[in-house]
């Protein structure tokens, strides 16, 4: 699930002499570069640690490839360039490519209404096109978030039919199609459904015949059977207690939004197709990299399964991935004919950051200095951190809310450091100026700028970094509620769209999310742990440790009748109160 995107395109010019140094380093320089890269991955050299596979490509060849850490902790098998990883959302470019190839074969048009191929979808009285799916502008709620909210574990076995069943129950969109951008796995899953219905082949079969086999990617496939065996597969892990690890492998069988398994050696062949146009031709390459547009006229950083941006003054094409304990990044610098593939099998790794650090080593002479790049775009590589006093830190502690998206930032001070609780994670923030902070080792690079309260207006927090997180938040005064106040919200709430009941109760004087109960009356374990609902503004709460916010609704008598739920990529879910007796 998570991803990266960058600012509008910019290309830096370098001298011919410098270009020669970059493109054809001496053996001594190459050795120095490789040693510097090894230092980037030093943390994965610890005994018993999972890690990453690295592939560095230049001019269609691998100039450095290496494995760091273990592909299997149980078997003590080391990661190698041949190791196969689930690349999560990095798969989306292959799904987009499959759709564009089907269009080239005359079997569909990206401007077609998706209900032409999936008529069981609700009629939202607004046309949703295949292009909307490709650009994440459909407004369709994210089905992975729906499954989370319904109490489905990521290590459960789920199928295409299961995913589609949740999608067709949705009675509303996040926004009118084409009017906004919101990353949604639903769109790319539906692309796999469309591909199967128009070609008569599963996406796995179609991609093998039309992409993987022609390019010689013999170790690459969509894994659509949770019981299938894959040679050289690296297992995935999440950090456990006291430095241990636990298995982090999903058994979902859906494809389109993810599920491609591949190696850094195979990815070279796909990466090189963006220069050779062996598959699809030049028109195909232009189309897959064409940035989407909103109905407002705004041009997006997202194309079709690819983010178009820049890094330190150089044009980039990229996409990351995160699923289970797997993390992935394929970062391309087209003008330099240079790419970095980084595939990891531990959930706290950050291959996007690692790939950029590798690029820093090999393309240093072509890049803008980090300080210069920071001046041009605050969201990337800002200057060295500054020291702030406890009083300066304390001024920024509080709760911030984006009323449009319903998202919350809570900032806290711990052990002399500022942290943000956002997107269901705790993010350390390092000060870059008296009012500007940068995230530390967060999957997406973000910068936070705090304004001062003026003319009676509250302090604002501006978050920049990508379209998924970029927003302006207002500081809010959190209401102080008594146990009696909170008791008014306790009860059971039913969702027709998820077919589950949420149970809220009072525990130790706090309003607590207790459990998810299926339509069969059985509790579901799910991925959302029982936790406190903390007030944000009157009648609005956030479930601690999650991006989930709820807005309670009342009738004319001020009795709580239900709530609307927002969970990032899924907005406006209606829950109706069933019972007021839970205490």
XYZ file of C-alpha atoms in Angstrom, residues 41-430:
390
model
C 22.586 -1.095 3.523
C 24.847 -1.710 6.518
C 21.940 -2.086 8.963
C 20.826 -5.250 7.154
C 24.140 -6.972 7.778
C 23.174 -7.955 11.310
C 22.927 -11.666 12.038
C 19.417 -13.049 11.599
C 18.028 -9.925 9.891
C 15.903 -9.825 6.746
C 16.914 -7.149 4.292
C 16.940 -6.067 0.658
C 18.022 -6.944 -2.861
C 19.568 -4.126 -4.884
C 19.894 -3.695 -8.622
C 21.614 -0.660 -10.169
C 21.030 -0.256 -13.916
C 22.853 1.931 -16.421
C 22.512 1.868 -20.194
C 20.561 -1.382 -20.119
C 23.025 -3.285 -17.953
C 23.320 -4.132 -14.287
C 26.350 -2.268 -12.982
C 25.861 -3.440 -9.397
C 23.601 -6.043 -7.825
C 23.748 -7.463 -4.358
C 21.674 -9.009 -1.595
C 21.738 -7.801 1.997
C 20.247 -9.868 4.807
C 18.223 -13.080 4.783
C 15.523 -14.252 2.365
C 14.491 -16.861 4.945
C 15.315 -16.453 8.599
C 14.126 -19.992 9.344
C 16.384 -21.577 6.738
C 19.214 -19.031 7.055
C 19.110 -18.387 3.282
C 20.726 -15.173 2.126
C 19.091 -12.659 -0.202
C 20.601 -12.620 -3.691
C 19.915 -10.645 -6.901
C 17.916 -13.693 -8.034
C 15.630 -13.622 -4.970
C 11.955 -13.081 -5.797
C 9.869 -10.556 -3.825
C 6.252 -9.438 -3.785
C 6.585 -5.851 -5.051
C 3.172 -4.640 -3.844
C 1.944 -1.515 -5.599
C 5.022 -1.363 -7.831
C 2.945 -3.966 -9.707
C 0.520 -1.272 -10.863
C 2.645 -0.305 -13.861
C 2.321 -3.856 -15.229
C -1.460 -3.728 -14.805
C -1.593 -0.369 -16.584
C 0.608 -1.765 -19.347
C -1.738 -4.727 -19.791
C -4.735 -2.414 -20.221
C -2.904 -0.247 -22.754
C -1.872 -3.351 -24.700
C -5.506 -4.498 -24.721
C -6.459 -1.077 -26.067
C -3.816 -1.450 -28.757
C -5.379 -4.824 -29.648
C -8.737 -3.055 -30.106
C -10.470 -4.799 -27.197
C -11.273 -1.690 -25.156
C -10.766 2.060 -24.895
C -9.490 3.841 -21.815
C -12.393 6.265 -22.277
C -14.977 3.477 -21.897
C -17.419 3.502 -18.987
C -16.286 0.750 -16.618
C -19.891 -0.465 -16.206
C -19.677 -1.616 -19.826
C -17.434 -4.406 -18.528
C -18.552 -4.620 -14.898
C -22.312 -3.939 -15.013
C -22.822 -5.189 -11.453
C -21.161 -2.016 -10.133
C -23.632 0.492 -8.690
C -24.853 3.224 -11.003
C -23.542 6.356 -9.327
C -25.169 8.455 -12.075
C -21.712 9.617 -13.069
C -19.503 8.015 -15.695
C -16.353 6.380 -14.372
C -13.878 5.598 -17.142
C -11.025 3.125 -17.357
C -8.761 6.183 -17.479
C -10.155 7.277 -14.099
C -9.078 3.901 -12.711
C -5.594 4.250 -14.216
C -5.145 7.754 -12.778
C -6.704 7.178 -9.314
C -9.408 9.756 -10.070
C -12.432 7.419 -9.974
C -13.636 8.325 -6.482
C -14.158 4.620 -5.747
C -13.474 3.628 -2.160
C -10.337 1.562 -1.587
C -11.313 -2.100 -1.261
C -8.314 -2.930 0.938
C -9.501 -0.282 3.399
C -13.005 -1.762 3.173
C -11.663 -5.201 4.057
C -9.708 -3.721 6.959
C -12.831 -2.003 8.230
C -14.807 -5.236 7.863
C -12.339 -7.076 10.086
C -10.590 -9.104 7.374
C -6.984 -9.980 8.203
C -4.328 -9.521 5.522
C -3.181 -13.078 6.228
C -6.657 -14.417 5.430
C -7.312 -16.071 2.057
C -9.419 -13.723 -0.067
C -10.319 -13.937 -3.762
C -11.439 -11.723 -6.645
C -15.049 -12.575 -5.799
C -14.545 -11.468 -2.184
C -13.052 -8.142 -3.246
C -15.725 -7.452 -5.841
C -18.474 -8.252 -3.312
C -17.281 -5.422 -1.059
C -16.911 -2.978 -3.943
C -20.407 -3.483 -5.382
C -21.998 -2.857 -1.948
C -20.689 0.705 -1.804
C -23.504 3.232 -2.082
C -21.396 6.345 -2.591
C -18.106 7.623 -4.003
C -15.387 9.542 -2.210
C -15.836 12.364 -4.758
C -17.232 12.909 -8.295
C -15.094 11.047 -10.870
C -12.250 13.149 -12.234
C -12.681 15.962 -9.716
C -9.962 14.858 -7.279
C -7.073 12.435 -6.849
C -7.031 9.752 -4.165
C -4.943 6.622 -4.369
C -7.318 3.657 -4.589
C -6.434 -0.003 -4.968
C -10.012 -0.616 -6.100
C -9.301 0.969 -9.465
C -6.379 -1.296 -10.283
C -8.135 -4.385 -8.978
C -11.055 -3.583 -11.314
C -8.555 -3.262 -14.177
C -7.663 -6.919 -13.617
C -11.371 -7.792 -13.778
C -11.779 -5.851 -17.027
C -8.668 -7.467 -18.509
C -10.029 -10.936 -17.734
C -13.468 -10.213 -19.170
C -12.249 -8.703 -22.451
C -9.336 -11.093 -23.070
C -10.718 -14.331 -21.639
C -7.480 -14.692 -19.670
C -6.520 -13.887 -16.111
C -4.186 -10.947 -15.649
C -1.520 -13.455 -14.679
C -1.936 -15.288 -18.017
C -2.191 -12.126 -20.095
C 0.914 -10.542 -18.578
C 2.967 -13.706 -19.033
C 2.041 -13.904 -22.721
C 2.276 -10.214 -23.565
C 4.924 -8.784 -21.217
C 6.951 -11.192 -19.128
C 7.761 -13.888 -21.705
C 8.539 -11.482 -24.587
C 10.932 -9.562 -22.335
C 12.540 -12.723 -20.947
C 11.304 -12.079 -17.399
C 11.209 -15.780 -16.605
C 11.089 -15.299 -12.821
C 8.197 -12.808 -12.814
C 4.495 -13.508 -12.337
C 1.271 -12.298 -10.783
C 0.691 -14.605 -7.838
C -3.068 -15.276 -7.844
C -3.009 -18.562 -5.908
C -1.973 -18.357 -2.270
C -0.817 -21.999 -2.325
C 1.443 -21.674 -5.371
C 5.177 -22.219 -5.004
C 7.689 -19.690 -6.311
C 11.341 -20.602 -6.746
C 13.809 -18.385 -4.858
C 11.010 -16.518 -3.074
C 12.056 -14.343 -0.177
C 9.632 -14.516 2.718
C 8.548 -11.262 4.367
C 8.832 -10.231 7.993
C 7.632 -7.581 10.386
C 9.584 -6.435 13.436
C 8.516 -8.202 16.609
C 9.351 -7.768 20.265
C 12.913 -7.373 21.566
C 14.563 -7.381 18.149
C 12.810 -10.525 16.935
C 10.837 -10.876 13.702
C 7.508 -12.391 12.774
C 6.181 -13.555 9.418
C 4.484 -10.826 7.369
C 3.090 -12.647 4.324
C -0.404 -12.008 2.908
C -2.621 -14.670 1.359
C -4.828 -12.355 -0.694
C -5.290 -13.714 -4.225
C -6.470 -10.519 -5.930
C -4.311 -9.002 -8.650
C -4.077 -5.698 -10.476
C -3.345 -3.471 -7.509
C -0.417 -5.707 -6.511
C 0.710 -9.353 -6.454
C 3.576 -9.227 -8.971
C 6.524 -11.297 -7.744
C 9.866 -10.566 -9.354
C 13.603 -10.066 -8.847
C 15.965 -7.146 -9.391
C 17.503 -9.093 -12.268
C 14.138 -9.424 -14.036
C 13.186 -5.804 -13.398
C 16.148 -4.681 -15.495
C 14.409 -6.129 -18.559
C 11.195 -4.242 -17.840
C 13.090 -1.056 -17.046
C 14.973 -1.259 -20.339
C 11.692 -1.506 -22.253
C 11.178 2.176 -21.430
C 14.077 2.870 -23.792
C 13.778 0.061 -26.364
C 9.952 0.084 -26.632
C 10.155 -3.626 -27.444
C 6.746 -4.092 -25.847
C 4.073 -1.651 -26.958
C 6.151 0.727 -29.052
C 6.874 4.432 -28.601
C 3.204 5.455 -28.476
C 2.638 2.996 -25.627
C 5.582 4.441 -23.684
C 4.268 7.974 -24.103
C 0.768 6.967 -23.001
C 1.766 5.038 -19.887
C 3.852 8.031 -18.735
C 1.250 10.699 -19.574
C 0.244 12.520 -16.402
C -3.430 12.540 -15.500
C -5.610 15.646 -15.353
C -8.532 16.615 -13.162
C -11.717 18.206 -14.443
C -10.420 21.424 -12.851
C -7.539 21.386 -15.329
C -4.938 20.492 -12.704
C -2.196 18.170 -13.980
C -1.293 15.340 -11.618
C 2.059 13.861 -10.694
C 0.523 10.450 -11.381
C 0.429 8.881 -14.837
C -0.747 5.264 -15.252
C 0.784 3.152 -12.522
C 3.744 5.541 -12.371
C 4.668 8.705 -10.515
C 6.348 11.398 -12.600
C 8.537 13.785 -10.657
C 12.028 14.940 -9.874
C 14.766 14.306 -7.379
C 17.553 16.823 -6.794
C 16.884 18.442 -10.141
C 16.684 15.231 -12.172
C 13.537 13.933 -13.891
C 12.281 10.689 -12.325
C 9.716 7.992 -13.092
C 8.984 5.744 -10.144
C 6.614 3.704 -8.042
C 6.956 2.089 -4.650
C 5.090 -0.745 -3.043
C 4.218 -2.054 0.407
C 2.270 -5.212 1.183
C 2.591 -7.417 4.231
C 6.234 -7.214 5.226
C 7.382 -6.553 1.652
C 8.606 -3.132 0.508
C 9.722 -2.156 -3.017
C 10.890 0.742 -5.167
C 11.784 1.071 -8.844
C 13.286 4.526 -9.414
C 14.221 5.606 -12.947
C 16.235 8.625 -14.145
C 15.361 8.587 -17.877
C 17.784 11.321 -19.042
C 20.666 9.476 -17.367
C 19.479 6.008 -18.536
C 19.942 5.019 -14.921
C 17.658 3.200 -12.489
C 17.678 1.693 -9.019
C 15.533 -1.280 -7.992
C 15.347 -1.983 -4.283
C 13.228 -4.899 -3.026
C 13.016 -5.560 0.712
C 11.417 -8.200 2.921
C 11.074 -6.387 6.231
C 8.173 -4.099 7.060
C 10.184 -1.273 8.648
C 12.471 -0.831 5.633
C 12.231 2.196 3.357
C 13.389 1.218 -0.155
C 12.361 4.589 -1.588
C 14.818 6.340 0.703
C 17.442 3.662 0.104
C 17.065 3.932 -3.690
C 17.590 7.689 -3.527
C 20.678 7.238 -1.376
C 22.050 4.831 -3.982
C 21.290 7.339 -6.726
C 23.099 9.992 -4.668
C 26.240 7.890 -4.920
C 26.227 7.229 -8.671
C 24.661 10.463 -9.953
C 26.181 12.910 -7.499
C 27.851 14.970 -10.245
C 24.597 15.404 -12.160
C 22.428 16.361 -9.204
C 21.771 19.719 -7.640
C 23.384 20.109 -4.239
C 20.991 19.076 -1.508
C 20.792 22.595 -0.094
C 19.998 24.010 -3.543
C 17.344 21.381 -4.155
C 15.794 22.209 -0.789
C 15.516 25.864 -1.695
C 13.735 24.938 -4.909
C 11.405 22.386 -3.307
C 11.110 22.281 0.495
C 9.705 18.738 0.433
C 12.977 17.148 -0.596
C 16.369 17.029 1.057
C 16.226 20.149 3.156
C 19.247 21.575 4.910
C 20.861 20.300 8.079
C 18.698 20.039 11.216
C 18.687 22.858 13.762
C 18.507 22.693 17.554
C 15.334 23.869 19.296
C 14.611 24.388 22.966
C 11.930 22.480 24.847
C 9.821 25.645 24.890
C 10.094 25.971 21.099
C 9.070 22.338 20.628
C 6.208 22.701 23.075
C 4.653 25.510 21.023
C 3.838 23.027 18.251
C 2.335 20.294 20.439
C -1.371 19.864 19.819
C -4.105 18.444 17.595
C -4.499 19.554 13.983
C -7.401 18.733 11.675
C -8.004 18.893 7.926
C -11.751 19.487 7.750
C -11.927 18.568 4.051
C -10.391 15.110 4.361
C -11.186 14.497 8.017
C -7.553 13.582 8.688
C -5.801 14.333 11.960
C -2.250 15.215 12.989
C -1.425 14.972 16.691
C 1.974 16.265 17.709
C 3.610 15.213 20.968
C 6.934 15.791 22.669
C 8.808 12.699 23.826
C 12.358 12.591 25.180
C 13.156 15.969 23.672
C 11.863 15.085 20.197
C 8.713 16.091 18.331
C 6.529 13.271 16.991
C 3.429 13.298 14.801
C 0.734 10.696 15.155
C -0.701 10.532 11.638
C -1.731 7.990 9.006
C -1.880 5.373 11.742
C 1.811 5.757 12.549
C 4.114 7.609 14.916
C 6.511 9.747 12.876
C 9.599 11.395 14.313
C 10.066 14.983 13.116
C 13.450 16.683 12.935
